[in-house]
Coordinates of C-alpha atoms and ligand atoms in Angstrom, one line a residue:
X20 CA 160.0 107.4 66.2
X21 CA 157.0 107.8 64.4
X22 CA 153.2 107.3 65.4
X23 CA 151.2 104.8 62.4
X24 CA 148.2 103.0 60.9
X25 CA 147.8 100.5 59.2
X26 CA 144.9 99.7 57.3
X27 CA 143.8 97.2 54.2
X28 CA 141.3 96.7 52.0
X29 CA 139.8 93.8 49.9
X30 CA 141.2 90.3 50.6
X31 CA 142.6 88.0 53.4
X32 CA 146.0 88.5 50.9
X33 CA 145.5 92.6 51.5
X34 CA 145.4 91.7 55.0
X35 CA 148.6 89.8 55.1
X36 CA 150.2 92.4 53.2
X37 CA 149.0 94.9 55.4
X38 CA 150.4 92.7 58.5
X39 CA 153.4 92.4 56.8
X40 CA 153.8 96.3 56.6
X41 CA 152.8 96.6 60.4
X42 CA 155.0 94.0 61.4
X43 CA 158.1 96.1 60.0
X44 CA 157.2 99.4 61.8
X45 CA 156.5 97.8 65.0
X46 CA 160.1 96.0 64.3
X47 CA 161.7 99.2 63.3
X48 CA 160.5 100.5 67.0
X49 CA 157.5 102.5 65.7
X50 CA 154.1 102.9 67.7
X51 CA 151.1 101.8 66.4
X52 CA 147.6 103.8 66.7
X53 CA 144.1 102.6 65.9
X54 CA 143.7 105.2 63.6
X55 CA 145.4 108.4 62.1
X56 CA 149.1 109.0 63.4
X57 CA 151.6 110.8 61.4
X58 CA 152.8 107.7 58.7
X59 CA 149.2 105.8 57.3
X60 CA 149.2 102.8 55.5
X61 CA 146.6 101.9 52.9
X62 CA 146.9 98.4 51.4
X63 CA 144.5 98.8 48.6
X64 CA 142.7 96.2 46.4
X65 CA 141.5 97.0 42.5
X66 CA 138.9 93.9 42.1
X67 CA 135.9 96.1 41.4
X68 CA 135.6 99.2 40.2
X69 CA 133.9 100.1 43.5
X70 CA 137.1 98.9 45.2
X71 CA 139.5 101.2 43.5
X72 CA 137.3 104.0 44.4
X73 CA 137.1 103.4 47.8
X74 CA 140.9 103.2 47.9
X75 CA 141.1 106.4 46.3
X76 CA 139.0 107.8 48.7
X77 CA 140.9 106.4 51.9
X78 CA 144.0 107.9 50.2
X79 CA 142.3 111.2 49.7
X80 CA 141.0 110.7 53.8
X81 CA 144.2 109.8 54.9
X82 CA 146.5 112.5 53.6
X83 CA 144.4 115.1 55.3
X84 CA 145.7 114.1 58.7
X85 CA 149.0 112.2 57.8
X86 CA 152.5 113.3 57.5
X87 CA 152.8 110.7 54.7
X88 CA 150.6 108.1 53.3
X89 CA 152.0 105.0 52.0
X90 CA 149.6 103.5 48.8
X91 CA 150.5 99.7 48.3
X92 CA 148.8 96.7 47.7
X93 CA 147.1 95.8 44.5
X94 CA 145.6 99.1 43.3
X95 CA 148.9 100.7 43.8
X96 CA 150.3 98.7 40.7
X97 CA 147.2 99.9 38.6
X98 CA 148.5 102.6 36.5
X99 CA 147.3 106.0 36.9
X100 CA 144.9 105.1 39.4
X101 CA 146.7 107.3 41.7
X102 CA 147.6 109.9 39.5
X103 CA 146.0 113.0 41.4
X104 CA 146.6 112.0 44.9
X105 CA 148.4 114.3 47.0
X106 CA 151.4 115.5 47.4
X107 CA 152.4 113.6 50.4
X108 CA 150.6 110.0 49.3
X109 CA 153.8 107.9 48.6
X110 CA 152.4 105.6 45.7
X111 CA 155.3 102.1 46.2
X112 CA 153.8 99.7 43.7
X113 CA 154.8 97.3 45.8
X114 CA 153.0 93.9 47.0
X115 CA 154.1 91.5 49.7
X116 CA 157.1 91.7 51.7
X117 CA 158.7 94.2 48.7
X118 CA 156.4 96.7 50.0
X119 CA 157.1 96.4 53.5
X120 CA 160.4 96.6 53.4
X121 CA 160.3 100.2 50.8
X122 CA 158.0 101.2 53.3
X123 CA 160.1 100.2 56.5
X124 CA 163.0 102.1 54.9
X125 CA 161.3 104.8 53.4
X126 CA 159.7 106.1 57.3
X127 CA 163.7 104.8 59.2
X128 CA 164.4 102.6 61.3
X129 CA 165.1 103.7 64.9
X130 CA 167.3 101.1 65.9
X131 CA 168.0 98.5 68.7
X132 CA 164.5 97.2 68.9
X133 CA 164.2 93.6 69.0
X134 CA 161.4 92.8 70.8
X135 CA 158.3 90.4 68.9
X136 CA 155.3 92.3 68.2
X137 CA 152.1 90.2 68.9
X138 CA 149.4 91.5 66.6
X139 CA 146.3 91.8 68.0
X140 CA 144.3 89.2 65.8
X141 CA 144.0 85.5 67.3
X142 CA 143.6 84.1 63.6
X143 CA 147.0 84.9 61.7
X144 CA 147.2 85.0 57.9
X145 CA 150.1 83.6 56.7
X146 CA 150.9 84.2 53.0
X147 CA 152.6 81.0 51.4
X148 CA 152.1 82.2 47.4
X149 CA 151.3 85.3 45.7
X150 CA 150.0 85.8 42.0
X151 CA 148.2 84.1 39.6
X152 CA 149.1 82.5 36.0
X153 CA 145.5 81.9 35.2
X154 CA 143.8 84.2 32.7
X155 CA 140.1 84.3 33.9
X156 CA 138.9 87.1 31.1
X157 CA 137.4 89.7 33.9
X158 CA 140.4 89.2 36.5
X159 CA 142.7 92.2 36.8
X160 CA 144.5 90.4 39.6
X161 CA 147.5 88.8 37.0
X162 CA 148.6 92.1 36.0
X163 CA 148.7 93.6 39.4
X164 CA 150.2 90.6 41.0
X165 CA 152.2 89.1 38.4
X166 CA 152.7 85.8 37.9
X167 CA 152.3 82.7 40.8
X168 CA 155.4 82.0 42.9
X169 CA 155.5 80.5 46.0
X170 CA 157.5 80.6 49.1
X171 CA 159.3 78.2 50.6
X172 CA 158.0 75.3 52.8
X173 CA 160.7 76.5 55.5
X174 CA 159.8 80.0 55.1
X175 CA 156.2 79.3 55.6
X176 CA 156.3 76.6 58.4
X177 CA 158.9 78.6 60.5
X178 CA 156.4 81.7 60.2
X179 CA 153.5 79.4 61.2
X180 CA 155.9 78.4 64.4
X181 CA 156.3 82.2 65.3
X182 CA 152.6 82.6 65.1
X183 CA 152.2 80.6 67.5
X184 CA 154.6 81.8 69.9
X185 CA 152.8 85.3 69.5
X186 CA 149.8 83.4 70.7
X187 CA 147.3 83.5 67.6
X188 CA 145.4 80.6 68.0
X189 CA 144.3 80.1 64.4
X190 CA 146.4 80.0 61.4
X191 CA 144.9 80.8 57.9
X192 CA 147.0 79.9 55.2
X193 CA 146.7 82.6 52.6
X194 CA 147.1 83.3 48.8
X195 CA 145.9 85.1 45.3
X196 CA 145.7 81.1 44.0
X197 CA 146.6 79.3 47.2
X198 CA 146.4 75.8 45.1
X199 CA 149.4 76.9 42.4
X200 CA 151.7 76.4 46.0
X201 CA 154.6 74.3 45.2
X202 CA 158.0 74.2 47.1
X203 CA 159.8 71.9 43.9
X204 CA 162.7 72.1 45.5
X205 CA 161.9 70.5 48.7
X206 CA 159.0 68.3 47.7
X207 CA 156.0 70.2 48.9
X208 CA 152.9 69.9 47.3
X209 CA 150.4 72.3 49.2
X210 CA 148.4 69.0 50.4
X211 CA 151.9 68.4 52.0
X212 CA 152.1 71.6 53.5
X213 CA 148.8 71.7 55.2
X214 CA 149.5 68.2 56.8
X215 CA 153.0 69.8 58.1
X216 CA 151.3 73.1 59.2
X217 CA 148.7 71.5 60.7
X218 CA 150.8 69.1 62.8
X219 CA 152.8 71.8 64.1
X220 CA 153.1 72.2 68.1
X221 CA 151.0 74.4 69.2
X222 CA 148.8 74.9 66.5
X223 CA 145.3 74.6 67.3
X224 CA 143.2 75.2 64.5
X225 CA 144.5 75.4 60.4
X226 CA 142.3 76.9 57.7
X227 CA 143.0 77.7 53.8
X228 CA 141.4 81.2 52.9
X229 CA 140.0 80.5 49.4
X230 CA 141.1 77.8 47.0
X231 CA 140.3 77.6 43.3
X232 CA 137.8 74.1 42.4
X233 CA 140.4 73.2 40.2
X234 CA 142.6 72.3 42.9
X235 CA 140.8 70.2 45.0
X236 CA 142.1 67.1 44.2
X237 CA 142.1 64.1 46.1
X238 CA 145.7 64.3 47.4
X239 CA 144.3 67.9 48.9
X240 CA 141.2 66.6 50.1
X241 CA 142.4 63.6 51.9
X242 CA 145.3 65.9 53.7
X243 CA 142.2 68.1 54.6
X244 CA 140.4 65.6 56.1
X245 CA 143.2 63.5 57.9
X246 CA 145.1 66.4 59.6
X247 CA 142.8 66.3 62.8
X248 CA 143.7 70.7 63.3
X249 CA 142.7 71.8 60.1
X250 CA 138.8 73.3 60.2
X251 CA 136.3 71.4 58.0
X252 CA 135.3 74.7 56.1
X253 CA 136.6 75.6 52.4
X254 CA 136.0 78.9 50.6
X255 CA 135.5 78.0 46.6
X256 CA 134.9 80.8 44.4
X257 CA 132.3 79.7 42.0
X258 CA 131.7 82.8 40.1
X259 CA 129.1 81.3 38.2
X260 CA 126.6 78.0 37.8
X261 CA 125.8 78.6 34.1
X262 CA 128.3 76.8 31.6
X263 CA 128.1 79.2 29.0
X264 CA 129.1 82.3 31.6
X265 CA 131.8 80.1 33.0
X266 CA 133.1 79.2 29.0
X267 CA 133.2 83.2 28.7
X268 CA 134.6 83.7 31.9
X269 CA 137.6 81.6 30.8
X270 CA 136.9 79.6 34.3
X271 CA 138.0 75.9 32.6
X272 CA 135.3 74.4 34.6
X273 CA 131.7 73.2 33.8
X274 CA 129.4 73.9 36.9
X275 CA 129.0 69.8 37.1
X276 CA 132.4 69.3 36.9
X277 CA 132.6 71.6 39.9
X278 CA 129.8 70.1 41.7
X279 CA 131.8 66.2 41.2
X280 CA 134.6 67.7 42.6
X281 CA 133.6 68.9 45.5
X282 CA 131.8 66.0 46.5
X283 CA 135.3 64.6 47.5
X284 CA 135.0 67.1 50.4
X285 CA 132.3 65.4 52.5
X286 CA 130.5 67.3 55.2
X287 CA 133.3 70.5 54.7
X288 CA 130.7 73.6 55.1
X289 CA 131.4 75.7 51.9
X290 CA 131.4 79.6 50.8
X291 CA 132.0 80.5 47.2
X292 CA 132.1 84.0 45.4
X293 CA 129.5 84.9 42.3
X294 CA 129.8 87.6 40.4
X295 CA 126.8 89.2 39.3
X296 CA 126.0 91.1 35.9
X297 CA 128.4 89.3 34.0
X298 CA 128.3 90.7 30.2
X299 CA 127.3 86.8 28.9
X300 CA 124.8 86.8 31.5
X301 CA 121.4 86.7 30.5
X302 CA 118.1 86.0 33.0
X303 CA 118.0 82.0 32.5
X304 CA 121.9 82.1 33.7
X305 CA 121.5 83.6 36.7
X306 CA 119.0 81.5 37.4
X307 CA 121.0 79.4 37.0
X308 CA 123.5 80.2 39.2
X309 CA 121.4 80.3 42.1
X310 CA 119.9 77.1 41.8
X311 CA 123.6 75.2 41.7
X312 CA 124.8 77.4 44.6
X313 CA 121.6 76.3 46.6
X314 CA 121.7 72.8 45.1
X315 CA 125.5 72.5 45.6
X316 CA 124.8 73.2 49.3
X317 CA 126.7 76.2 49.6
X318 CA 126.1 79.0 52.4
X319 CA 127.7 82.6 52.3
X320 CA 128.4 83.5 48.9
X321 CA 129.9 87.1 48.6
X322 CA 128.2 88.8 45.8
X323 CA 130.5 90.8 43.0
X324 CA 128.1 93.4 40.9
X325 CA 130.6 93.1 37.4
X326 CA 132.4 96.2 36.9
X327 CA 135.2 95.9 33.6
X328 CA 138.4 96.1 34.8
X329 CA 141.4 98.1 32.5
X330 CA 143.7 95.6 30.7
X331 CA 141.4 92.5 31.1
X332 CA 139.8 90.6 27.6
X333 CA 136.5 92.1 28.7
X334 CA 137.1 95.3 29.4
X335 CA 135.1 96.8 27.4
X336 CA 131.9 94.8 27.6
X337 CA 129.3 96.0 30.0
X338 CA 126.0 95.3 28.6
X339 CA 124.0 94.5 31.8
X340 CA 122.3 97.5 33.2
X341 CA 123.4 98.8 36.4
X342 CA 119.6 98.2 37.7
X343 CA 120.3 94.5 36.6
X344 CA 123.0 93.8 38.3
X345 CA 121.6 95.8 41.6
X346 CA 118.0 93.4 41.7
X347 CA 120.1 89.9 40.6
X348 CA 123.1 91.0 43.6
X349 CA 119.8 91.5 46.1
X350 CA 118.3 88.0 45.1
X351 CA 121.4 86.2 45.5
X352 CA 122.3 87.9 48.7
X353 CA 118.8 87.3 50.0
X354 CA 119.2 83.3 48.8
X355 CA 122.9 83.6 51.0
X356 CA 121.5 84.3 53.7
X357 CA 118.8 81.9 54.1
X358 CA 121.1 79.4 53.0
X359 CA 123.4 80.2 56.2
X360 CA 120.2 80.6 58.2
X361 CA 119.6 77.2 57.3
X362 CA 123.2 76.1 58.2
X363 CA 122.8 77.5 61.1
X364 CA 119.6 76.1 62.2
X365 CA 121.0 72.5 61.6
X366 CA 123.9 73.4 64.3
X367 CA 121.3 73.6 67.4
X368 CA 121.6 71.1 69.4
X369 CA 124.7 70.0 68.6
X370 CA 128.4 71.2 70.2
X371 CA 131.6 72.9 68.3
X372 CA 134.8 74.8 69.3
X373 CA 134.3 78.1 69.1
X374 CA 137.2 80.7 68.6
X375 CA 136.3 83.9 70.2
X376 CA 137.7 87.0 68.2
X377 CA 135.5 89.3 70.4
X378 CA 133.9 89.3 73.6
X379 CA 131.3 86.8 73.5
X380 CA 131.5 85.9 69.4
X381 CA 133.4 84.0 67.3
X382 CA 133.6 81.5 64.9
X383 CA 132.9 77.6 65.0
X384 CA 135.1 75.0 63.4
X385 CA 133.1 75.1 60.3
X386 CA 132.8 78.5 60.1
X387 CA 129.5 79.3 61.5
X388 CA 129.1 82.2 63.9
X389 CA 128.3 81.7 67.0
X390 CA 127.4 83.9 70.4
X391 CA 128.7 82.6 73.3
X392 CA 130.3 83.6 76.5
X393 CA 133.8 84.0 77.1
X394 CA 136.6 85.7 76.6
X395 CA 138.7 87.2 73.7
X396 CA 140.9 85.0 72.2
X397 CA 139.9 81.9 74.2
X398 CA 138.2 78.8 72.7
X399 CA 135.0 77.6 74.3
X400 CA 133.3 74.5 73.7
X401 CA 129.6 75.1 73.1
X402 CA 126.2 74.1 72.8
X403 CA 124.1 75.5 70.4
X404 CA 120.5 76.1 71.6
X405 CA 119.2 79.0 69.2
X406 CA 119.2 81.1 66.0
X407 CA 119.7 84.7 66.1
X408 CA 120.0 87.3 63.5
X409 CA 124.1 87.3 63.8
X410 CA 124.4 83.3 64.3
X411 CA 123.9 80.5 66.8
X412 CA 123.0 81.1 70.3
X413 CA 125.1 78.9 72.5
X414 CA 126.3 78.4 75.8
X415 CA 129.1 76.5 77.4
X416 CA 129.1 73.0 77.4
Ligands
SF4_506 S1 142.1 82.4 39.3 FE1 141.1 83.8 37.9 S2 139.9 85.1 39.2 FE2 141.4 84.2 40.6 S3 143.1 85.6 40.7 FE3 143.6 84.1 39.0 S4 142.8 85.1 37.1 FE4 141.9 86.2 38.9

């Protein structure tokens, strides 16, 4: 037996994979430590330039202490980023349920163990497609991931089932480009799937983790909003509101084309993704951009400073100083979070499930945070009566 860790970086799709992993070891009989322990695991993720160095540098971390690192996830696959790791960092290549099991045979099994592992998350991500076949010009993520493919509906519903039984109460159904899910064979459209998921027994709240615009169609939104579990929040990344940085971006949307589509979504609260110092992004852009996020009525954006990415169409176009792209991330933040601060200042008064992942904090159905008492893992029906600096003040109602 061996003592592990597991940890990811990036996505909710590096978490899955990173679960996956974990799941194996536990499985194989393994124990599991916070931190350290003589096998790590470092799911990596390559979106950024930033990102690749910090997975170098876990790497680097980890095999001071570890018998053996395994590298996997995304960065893994990008050749040579690993090149002068150490000698004991096992780089696999691998994504998804390929890597766990190289991994889980790699370390040895010990044998006779049975038993289910609950992980010790109450929201489980469960991976129904990996890859992309979209070619957005900045996006390393195709290379490293390959093309889309989907599971099956079977595979994925009978995983959503054991979930359950492992007592997450929340079930995040995960993806690189969640909307190319298709199960030909057996019908399933992903609109299908969340109505299946979310009528499940025993499943209490459903989300989707990020979904391209392009893919909100009505089929989708209607299965959204007439499955009565699924949580009326939808991440959307944007990237950008200027036409001309989208046309560049190879997005094959225009931002009003964006803006019609999601009006199909009602009151859903929405998050999107930017990226920031774009080469085709002059002042007037990014301005922009954050008048459609704001107009658009979008909260949280995540902000992605531009960084060229090896093997992409624009890899070797970085005009936008770094000083640029540091003031234009700051403004946009700064507009994100008065944008959620206004989000949240609309809640008070009203009352919302909350889902709390730690003692007295958790999420709302729309995916607000909100501070309330209770304990881990239970979900309490609240009141909101104030704003604070991490989210709404509420008590139990
Ligand atoms: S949709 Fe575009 S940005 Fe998203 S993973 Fe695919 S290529 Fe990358």
């Amino acid at each position: 037996m061996a003592t592990f860790s597991t940890r990811f970086l990036g996505c909710k799709v590096s978490f899955a994979d990173a679960q996956a992993i974990r799941e194996r070891l536990l499985g194989d009989g393994h124990t599991e430590l916070r931190t350290g322990g003589e096998i790590q695991i470092l799911n990596t993720c390559c979106v950024t330039h930033e990102a690749v160095s910090k997975s170098r540098q876990a790497a680097a971390r980890a095999a001071r202490s570890a018998r053996a690192v395994y590298v996997t996830g995304c960065a893994s696959r990008l050749e040579g980023t690993f090149a002068h790791a150490a000698e004991n960092v096992v780089v696999t290549s691998r994504t998804g349920d390929d890597a766990a099991q190289f991994v889980a045979a790699d370390v040895g099994a010990i044998g006779c163990v049975s038993a289910e592992h609950k992980l010790d998350r109450w929201r489980a991500f469960v991976r129904i497609q990996d890859g992309c076949s979209f070619s957005c010009a900045f996006c390393v993520i195709p290379q490293v991931r390959g093309a889309t493919r989907s599971r099956t509906a079977a595979a994925v519903l009978s995983e959503i089932r054991r979930r359950v039984e492992q007592g997450h109460r929340e079930i995040v159904l995960t993806g690189v480009n969640l909307g190319c899910f298709r199960d030909r064979g057996a019908g399933y459209t992903l609109a299908r799937l969340v109505r299946e998921a979310g009528a499940l027994p025993g499943v209490e709240r459903l989300r989707l983790s990020s979904i391209e615009v392009n893919h909100v169609d009505d089929e989708l939104a209607l299965a959204l909003r007439e499955t009565p579990t699924v949580a009326p929040h939808l991440h959307v990344p944007l990237q950008s509101g200027d036409d001309g940085v989208l046309r560049a971006m190879g997005r094959r949307y225009t931002a009003a084309a964006f803006a019609r589509r999601l009006e199909r979504l009602g009151g859903t609260h929405l998050t999107t993704d930017v990226i920031v110092g774009f080469p085709a992004e002059d002042e007037a852009a990014f301005e922009r951009t954050m008048r459609f996020v704001e107009a658009v009525g979008m909260t949280k954006v995540h902000v992605f400073p531009y960084s060229p990415r090896p093997g992409t169409r624009t890899e070797a176009d970085d005009p936008i100083p770094v000083a640029v792209k540091r003031e234009r991330s700051a403004r946009l933040r700064a507009l994100s979070e008065e944008l959620c601060r206004r989000r949240w200042a609309g809640r008070v008064g009203s009352t919302d499930r909350v889902l709390l992942d730690r003692p007295g904090k958790g999420y709302a159905d729309d995916y607000t945070p909100w501070l309330v008492d209770g304990a881990e893992g239970t979900f309490v029906t609240a009141r909101a009566i104030g704003l604070s600096d991490e989210g709404v003040l509420a008590v139990a109602a």
